[in-house]
Coordinates of C-alpha atoms in Angstrom, one line a residue:
Chain A
M112 CA 50.7 7.8 -64.1
T113 CA 47.5 8.5 -62.1
T114 CA 44.8 5.9 -62.3
K115 CA 41.0 6.6 -61.8
H116 CA 41.3 4.9 -58.4
T117 CA 44.3 6.9 -57.4
L118 CA 42.4 10.1 -58.4
S119 CA 39.4 9.0 -56.2
F120 CA 41.7 8.2 -53.3
N121 CA 43.4 11.6 -53.7
I122 CA 40.1 13.4 -53.8
A123 CA 38.9 11.6 -50.7
F124 CA 42.1 12.1 -48.9
L125 CA 42.0 15.8 -49.5
R126 CA 38.4 16.0 -48.4
D127 CA 39.2 14.2 -45.1
L128 CA 42.3 16.3 -44.5
T129 CA 40.2 19.4 -45.0
I130 CA 37.7 18.2 -42.4
C131 CA 40.2 17.4 -40.0
S132 CA 41.9 20.8 -40.3
V133 CA 38.5 22.6 -39.9
L134 CA 38.0 20.5 -36.8
A135 CA 41.5 21.2 -35.4
L136 CA 41.0 24.8 -36.0
A137 CA 37.7 24.8 -34.2
V138 CA 39.4 23.4 -30.9
V139 CA 42.2 25.7 -31.1
V140 CA 40.6 29.0 -32.1
P141 CA 39.6 30.9 -29.2
T142 CA 36.0 32.4 -28.6
A143 CA 35.2 35.9 -29.7
S144 CA 36.0 37.2 -26.1
G145 CA 39.5 36.0 -26.6
Q146 CA 39.3 33.2 -23.7
A147 CA 39.0 29.5 -24.1
A148 CA 35.4 28.2 -23.5
P149 CA 35.3 26.7 -19.9
S150 CA 34.2 22.9 -19.8
A151 CA 31.0 22.2 -17.6
P152 CA 31.9 21.5 -13.9
K153 CA 31.6 18.0 -12.8
P154 CA 28.7 17.5 -10.4
K155 CA 29.7 16.8 -6.8
K156 CA 29.0 13.1 -5.8
A157 CA 26.6 13.1 -3.0
A158 CA 27.6 11.0 0.0
E159 CA 24.2 9.2 -0.3
L160 CA 25.2 7.9 -3.7
D161 CA 28.0 5.9 -2.0
Q162 CA 25.4 4.2 0.3
P163 CA 25.8 0.5 -0.4
G164 CA 22.5 -1.2 -1.1
A165 CA 20.9 -3.2 1.6
L166 CA 21.4 -6.4 -0.4
S167 CA 25.2 -5.8 -1.3
K168 CA 27.3 -8.7 0.0
E169 CA 29.6 -6.3 1.9
N170 CA 26.6 -4.5 3.7
L171 CA 25.0 -7.8 4.6
A172 CA 28.3 -9.4 5.8
K173 CA 29.2 -6.4 8.0
P174 CA 29.5 -7.5 11.6
R175 CA 26.6 -6.4 13.8
P176 CA 25.1 -7.2 17.1
K177 CA 22.4 -9.9 17.1
P178 CA 19.1 -8.1 17.0
P179 CA 16.6 -8.7 20.0
F180 CA 14.2 -10.3 17.8
D181 CA 13.2 -11.3 14.3
L182 CA 10.1 -9.9 12.8
T183 CA 10.2 -12.3 9.8
G184 CA 6.7 -13.7 9.4
N185 CA 3.2 -12.8 8.3
W186 CA 1.5 -10.4 10.6
M187 CA -2.4 -10.1 10.6
Y188 CA -4.0 -7.0 11.8
S189 CA -6.8 -7.8 14.2
P190 CA -9.8 -5.7 14.9
Q191 CA -10.6 -7.8 17.8
M192 CA -7.1 -7.0 19.4
N193 CA -7.5 -3.3 18.6
R194 CA -10.8 -2.4 20.0
D195 CA -9.4 0.1 22.5
N196 CA -7.5 2.2 19.9
G197 CA -10.0 3.0 17.2
V198 CA -9.5 -0.3 15.2
F199 CA -9.0 1.1 11.7
G200 CA -8.7 4.6 13.0
Y201 CA -6.4 6.1 15.5
T202 CA -8.4 7.4 18.5
P203 CA -8.2 9.4 20.5
L204 CA -7.6 12.2 17.8
P205 CA -5.2 15.0 18.4
K206 CA -6.4 18.6 18.2
L207 CA -6.9 19.2 14.4
K208 CA -6.1 22.4 12.7
P209 CA -9.2 24.0 11.3
A210 CA -8.7 22.8 7.7
A211 CA -8.1 19.2 8.9
Q212 CA -11.1 19.5 11.3
A213 CA -13.4 20.6 8.5
L214 CA -12.4 17.6 6.4
Y215 CA -12.7 15.2 9.3
D216 CA -16.3 16.5 10.0
A217 CA -17.3 16.1 6.5
G218 CA -16.1 12.5 6.6
Q219 CA -18.2 11.7 9.7
R220 CA -21.2 13.3 8.0
A221 CA -20.6 11.0 4.9
A222 CA -20.3 7.9 7.1
K223 CA -23.5 8.7 8.7
E224 CA -25.2 8.5 5.2
G225 CA -23.3 5.3 4.4
K226 CA -21.2 7.0 1.9
A227 CA -17.2 6.9 1.7
F228 CA -15.4 10.3 1.7
H229 CA -12.3 10.8 -0.3
N230 CA -11.8 7.0 -0.5
D231 CA -8.6 7.3 -2.5
E232 CA -7.4 3.9 -1.3
G233 CA -10.6 2.3 -2.7
A234 CA -10.0 4.2 -5.9
C235 CA -6.6 2.5 -6.2
W236 CA -4.4 5.1 -4.7
P237 CA -1.9 3.7 -2.2
A238 CA -2.9 3.8 1.4
G239 CA 0.6 4.5 2.5
M240 CA 1.9 4.8 6.1
P241 CA 0.4 4.2 8.6
E242 CA -2.8 2.8 7.0
M243 CA -1.0 0.1 4.9
M244 CA -0.2 -1.6 8.2
T245 CA -3.7 -1.9 9.3
R246 CA -5.4 -3.6 6.4
V247 CA -7.3 -6.9 6.9
W248 CA -4.9 -8.7 4.6
P249 CA -1.6 -10.0 6.0
N250 CA 1.7 -8.1 6.1
Q251 CA 4.5 -10.4 4.9
T252 CA 7.6 -9.3 6.8
I253 CA 11.2 -10.3 6.1
Q254 CA 14.1 -9.3 8.2
L255 CA 17.6 -9.1 7.0
P256 CA 20.6 -7.7 8.8
T257 CA 20.4 -4.5 6.8
M258 CA 16.6 -4.0 6.3
I259 CA 13.2 -5.2 7.1
V260 CA 10.9 -5.5 4.2
M261 CA 7.2 -5.3 4.8
T262 CA 4.7 -6.1 2.0
Q263 CA 1.1 -5.6 2.7
M264 CA -1.0 -8.1 0.5
L265 CA -3.4 -5.4 -0.7
K266 CA -1.9 -3.9 -3.7
H267 CA 1.5 -5.2 -2.6
E268 CA 2.2 -2.0 -0.8
I269 CA 5.8 -2.1 0.4
R270 CA 8.0 -0.4 2.9
W271 CA 11.5 -0.8 3.5
I272 CA 13.0 0.0 7.0
Y273 CA 16.8 0.2 6.7
I274 CA 18.6 -0.9 9.8
D275 CA 22.2 -0.8 8.5
G276 CA 23.0 2.5 10.2
R277 CA 22.3 4.8 7.3
P278 CA 20.9 8.2 7.8
H279 CA 17.7 9.4 5.9
A280 CA 18.1 9.9 2.4
D281 CA 18.6 13.4 1.1
P282 CA 15.2 14.6 -0.3
E283 CA 17.2 16.3 -3.2
I284 CA 18.0 12.7 -4.3
K285 CA 15.2 10.5 -3.1
P286 CA 11.7 11.4 -4.0
P287 CA 8.7 11.5 -1.4
S288 CA 6.8 8.2 -1.2
Y289 CA 3.6 6.7 0.4
S290 CA 5.6 4.5 2.6
G291 CA 8.0 7.2 3.7
D292 CA 11.9 7.0 4.1
S293 CA 12.4 4.7 6.9
I294 CA 15.4 3.9 9.3
G295 CA 15.5 2.0 12.4
H296 CA 17.6 1.1 15.2
W297 CA 17.4 -1.1 18.4
E298 CA 17.1 0.1 21.9
G299 CA 16.9 -2.9 24.3
D300 CA 14.0 -5.0 23.3
T301 CA 12.4 -2.3 21.0
L302 CA 12.9 -1.4 17.3
I303 CA 12.7 2.3 16.9
I304 CA 11.7 3.5 13.4
E305 CA 11.8 7.0 12.0
S306 CA 10.0 7.7 8.8
T307 CA 9.9 10.9 6.7
N308 CA 9.7 12.4 3.3
F309 CA 6.1 11.3 2.7
E310 CA 4.1 11.9 -0.4
P311 CA 1.0 13.8 0.7
S312 CA -1.1 13.6 -2.5
H313 CA -4.3 11.6 -1.8
H314 CA -2.7 10.3 1.3
W315 CA -4.8 10.1 4.6
V316 CA -4.1 8.8 8.1
Q317 CA -7.9 7.9 8.4
T318 CA -10.9 9.0 6.8
G319 CA -11.0 12.8 6.5
I320 CA -7.5 13.4 8.0
P321 CA -4.9 14.2 5.4
I322 CA -1.2 14.5 5.8
S323 CA 1.2 17.2 4.6
N324 CA 4.9 16.9 3.5
Q325 CA 5.8 17.7 7.1
F326 CA 4.2 14.4 8.2
K327 CA 6.8 12.2 10.4
I328 CA 6.3 8.9 12.2
I329 CA 8.3 7.4 14.9
E330 CA 7.3 3.8 15.7
R331 CA 8.3 1.6 18.7
I332 CA 7.9 -2.1 17.9
K333 CA 8.1 -4.8 20.5
L334 CA 7.3 -8.6 20.2
K335 CA 5.0 -10.0 23.0
D336 CA 3.4 -13.3 23.9
D337 CA 6.5 -15.3 23.2
G338 CA 6.8 -13.7 19.7
K339 CA 3.2 -14.2 18.7
T340 CA 2.1 -10.6 18.9
M341 CA 3.6 -7.6 17.4
E342 CA 3.0 -4.3 19.1
D343 CA 3.6 -0.9 17.3
T344 CA 3.3 2.5 18.9
F345 CA 2.9 5.2 16.3
I346 CA 4.0 8.6 17.4
M347 CA 2.7 10.9 14.5
T348 CA 3.5 14.6 14.0
D349 CA 2.1 16.9 11.3
P350 CA 2.2 20.6 12.2
V351 CA 0.1 21.5 9.2
N352 CA -2.8 19.3 10.2
W353 CA -2.8 18.7 14.1
D354 CA -1.1 19.9 17.2
G355 CA 1.6 17.9 18.9
E356 CA 2.0 14.1 18.7
W357 CA -0.7 11.9 17.8
V358 CA 0.1 8.5 19.6
N359 CA -1.7 5.2 19.1
T360 CA -0.7 1.5 19.8
K361 CA -1.6 -1.1 17.4
R362 CA -1.4 -5.0 17.6
W363 CA -1.0 -7.9 15.0
Y364 CA -0.9 -11.6 15.5
R365 CA 1.6 -13.9 13.8
Y366 CA -0.1 -15.8 10.9
D367 CA 2.6 -18.0 9.4
N368 CA 0.4 -20.9 8.0
S369 CA -0.3 -19.1 4.7
D370 CA 1.4 -17.1 2.2
I371 CA 0.2 -13.7 0.8
E372 CA -1.2 -13.7 -2.8
E373 CA -1.5 -11.2 -5.6
A374 CA -4.1 -8.5 -4.9
Y375 CA -3.9 -5.6 -7.3
C376 CA -6.6 -2.8 -7.1
L377 CA -8.0 -2.8 -10.5
P378 CA -10.4 -0.1 -11.7
D379 CA -12.8 -2.5 -13.5
L380 CA -12.8 -4.8 -10.4
N381 CA -14.0 -1.9 -8.2
T382 CA -17.1 -1.5 -10.3
R383 CA -18.1 -4.9 -9.1
L384 CA -17.5 -4.0 -5.4
P385 CA -20.4 -2.1 -3.9
A386 CA -18.2 -0.5 -1.1
T387 CA -15.6 1.1 -3.7
D388 CA -17.7 2.0 -6.8
A389 CA -17.5 5.7 -7.7
A390 CA -21.2 6.2 -6.6
S391 CA -20.4 5.7 -3.0
N392 CA -17.4 8.1 -2.8
I393 CA -17.9 11.6 -1.8
R394 CA -15.0 13.9 -3.1
Chain B
M1486 CA -20.5 1.1 4.3
F1487 CA -22.3 -1.9 5.4
D1488 CA -24.8 -2.3 8.1
R1489 CA -23.4 -4.6 10.5
D1490 CA -26.7 -4.9 12.5
K1491 CA -28.8 -6.2 9.7
E1492 CA -28.9 -9.1 7.2
V1493 CA -30.5 -9.2 3.8
T1494 CA -31.3 -12.4 1.9
V1495 CA -31.7 -12.6 -1.9
T1496 CA -32.2 -15.5 -4.2
G1497 CA -31.4 -15.2 -7.9
V1498 CA -29.3 -16.3 -10.8
I1499 CA -25.6 -15.7 -10.8
K1500 CA -24.3 -13.4 -13.5
E1501 CA -20.7 -13.3 -12.4
F1502 CA -18.4 -15.0 -9.9
A1503 CA -15.2 -13.0 -9.8
F1504 CA -12.7 -15.4 -7.9
T1505 CA -10.0 -12.7 -7.5
N1506 CA -8.2 -10.7 -4.8
P1507 CA -8.4 -8.4 -2.9
H1508 CA -12.3 -9.3 -2.7
V1509 CA -14.1 -12.0 -4.4
S1510 CA -17.2 -10.5 -5.8
I1511 CA -20.7 -11.9 -6.9
Q1512 CA -23.2 -10.3 -9.2
I1513 CA -26.6 -11.9 -9.0
M1514 CA -29.9 -11.0 -10.8
V1515 CA -32.9 -11.0 -8.5
T1516 CA -36.3 -11.2 -9.8
A1517 CA -39.3 -9.8 -7.8
Q1518 CA -42.7 -11.4 -7.7
N1519 CA -43.9 -8.6 -10.1
G1520 CA -41.1 -9.8 -12.6
A1521 CA -38.9 -6.7 -12.1
T1522 CA -35.2 -7.7 -12.0
T1523 CA -32.4 -6.1 -10.0
D1524 CA -28.7 -6.7 -10.1
W1525 CA -27.1 -7.2 -6.7
S1526 CA -23.4 -7.0 -5.9
F1527 CA -22.0 -8.9 -3.2
E1528 CA -18.5 -8.2 -1.8
A1529 CA -16.8 -11.3 -0.3
A1530 CA -13.5 -12.0 1.4
S1531 CA -10.1 -12.8 -0.3
T1532 CA -9.7 -16.1 -2.3
R1533 CA -7.8 -17.5 0.6
G1534 CA -10.5 -16.5 3.1
M1535 CA -13.2 -18.1 0.9
V1536 CA -11.0 -21.3 0.2
N1537 CA -10.5 -21.6 3.8
A1538 CA -14.3 -21.7 4.2
G1539 CA -14.7 -24.3 1.6
W1540 CA -15.1 -22.2 -1.5
R1541 CA -13.4 -23.2 -4.8
K1542 CA -13.3 -21.3 -8.0
S1543 CA -16.0 -23.6 -9.5
S1544 CA -18.3 -23.4 -6.5
I1545 CA -20.7 -21.3 -8.4
K1546 CA -20.9 -20.2 -11.9
P1547 CA -23.1 -18.0 -14.2
G1548 CA -26.6 -19.4 -14.5
D1549 CA -26.6 -21.0 -11.0
T1550 CA -29.5 -20.4 -8.7
V1551 CA -28.1 -19.4 -5.4
T1552 CA -29.2 -17.7 -2.2
L1553 CA -26.9 -15.1 -0.7
V1554 CA -27.0 -13.7 2.8
G1555 CA -25.2 -10.5 3.5
R1556 CA -24.9 -7.2 5.5
P1557 CA -26.6 -4.6 3.2
L1558 CA -25.2 -1.3 2.1
K1559 CA -26.2 1.6 4.5
D1560 CA -27.2 3.8 1.5
G1561 CA -29.9 1.4 0.3
R1562 CA -28.3 0.4 -3.0
P1563 CA -28.6 -3.2 -4.1
G1564 CA -25.2 -4.4 -2.5
A1565 CA -24.0 -6.3 0.5
Q1566 CA -21.1 -7.9 2.2
L1567 CA -21.4 -11.7 1.9
V1568 CA -22.1 -13.5 5.0
R1569 CA -23.0 -16.9 3.5
A1570 CA -24.2 -18.6 0.4
I1571 CA -26.7 -21.3 0.1
L1572 CA -26.2 -23.4 -3.1
S1573 CA -28.9 -25.1 -5.1
D1574 CA -27.8 -28.5 -3.5
G1575 CA -28.3 -27.1 0.0
T1576 CA -24.5 -26.8 0.7
V1577 CA -23.9 -23.6 3.0
L1578 CA -20.6 -21.8 2.5
A1579 CA -19.5 -19.1 4.9
S1580 CA -18.0 -16.0 3.5
S1581 CA -14.5 -16.7 5.2
G1582 CA -12.8 -19.3 7.1
G1583 CA -12.3 -17.3 10.3
E1584 CA -9.5 -14.9 9.6
N1585 CA -10.5 -11.3 8.7
Y1586 CA -9.5 -11.5 5.0

């Protein structure tokens, strides 16, 4: 004898069986063309995705020669130590391309009038490389066997210099950045750094001189004065904006008796600062 | 932006003392002899730079009468980069303690 519950169960069973059958038929039945639908190909895993992180235990523990020096510390950019190289600029300038020359000239005119020119950094855009290195706030630097991390106090702009032997990251995988993609190696007593894949939007080397996506920097860093002075020679190229190499050597002094602090660039703070409010910035 | 060859001195009433990074800033209302008031903006060093020179968060506050000395803006607007402050009790505070920030 069939009870009410048995009848409900049978109806539900038949319903589920029907659904399963339909699904089974959907898997087995070929397409209208008569061939089975191909499954999507698996993406090829890029070698770069296998790159161990700079903080992975294996990468940190890998045997490496002792580096010739340790940059760990706070480095203060000193205008007094850089009067021969343009201080916050990079003089002498290279031969600028016409468009860059026009921008540079406009910046010089603005400065004579006491105005800023495309002061994007003052408007809270990142300064990026190389300018983030030459702010008047300290650069906190931590050197590990696999990377050197530099944090500029202003806006906490940060750059990572990978010294674990990796190549440059594929731009198909790693987006452009204001600090660039930096890899380094040692040659004798010198740290050589190559930086590429820069973000050019609102990014200037100095007032009026922009960068393009072809901008590259090679740096040669040495420690001098018994480790109290860091000297960095920048070799900058950008065939869109200037001819040849733009070379400049900058110096910092060690400043380890203090720590850096939080220093955001806040739009409402800028309205209180006479040098960075919008009224003084020519765009 | 600031004329490093000149100094301007103003005395007025503090409207705001923003003890913050990257620049401490001071807004001060200055009253001219004819009664007209002008708001001046002073840009100072970082908090660390100011602290090294003896400043504290409570060194000045809105309502205080203070004299500020600074390098004026080149474009003539009422603003300057702080060189030193002279408080109502005569205390002189430099803008920074010797470092550049």
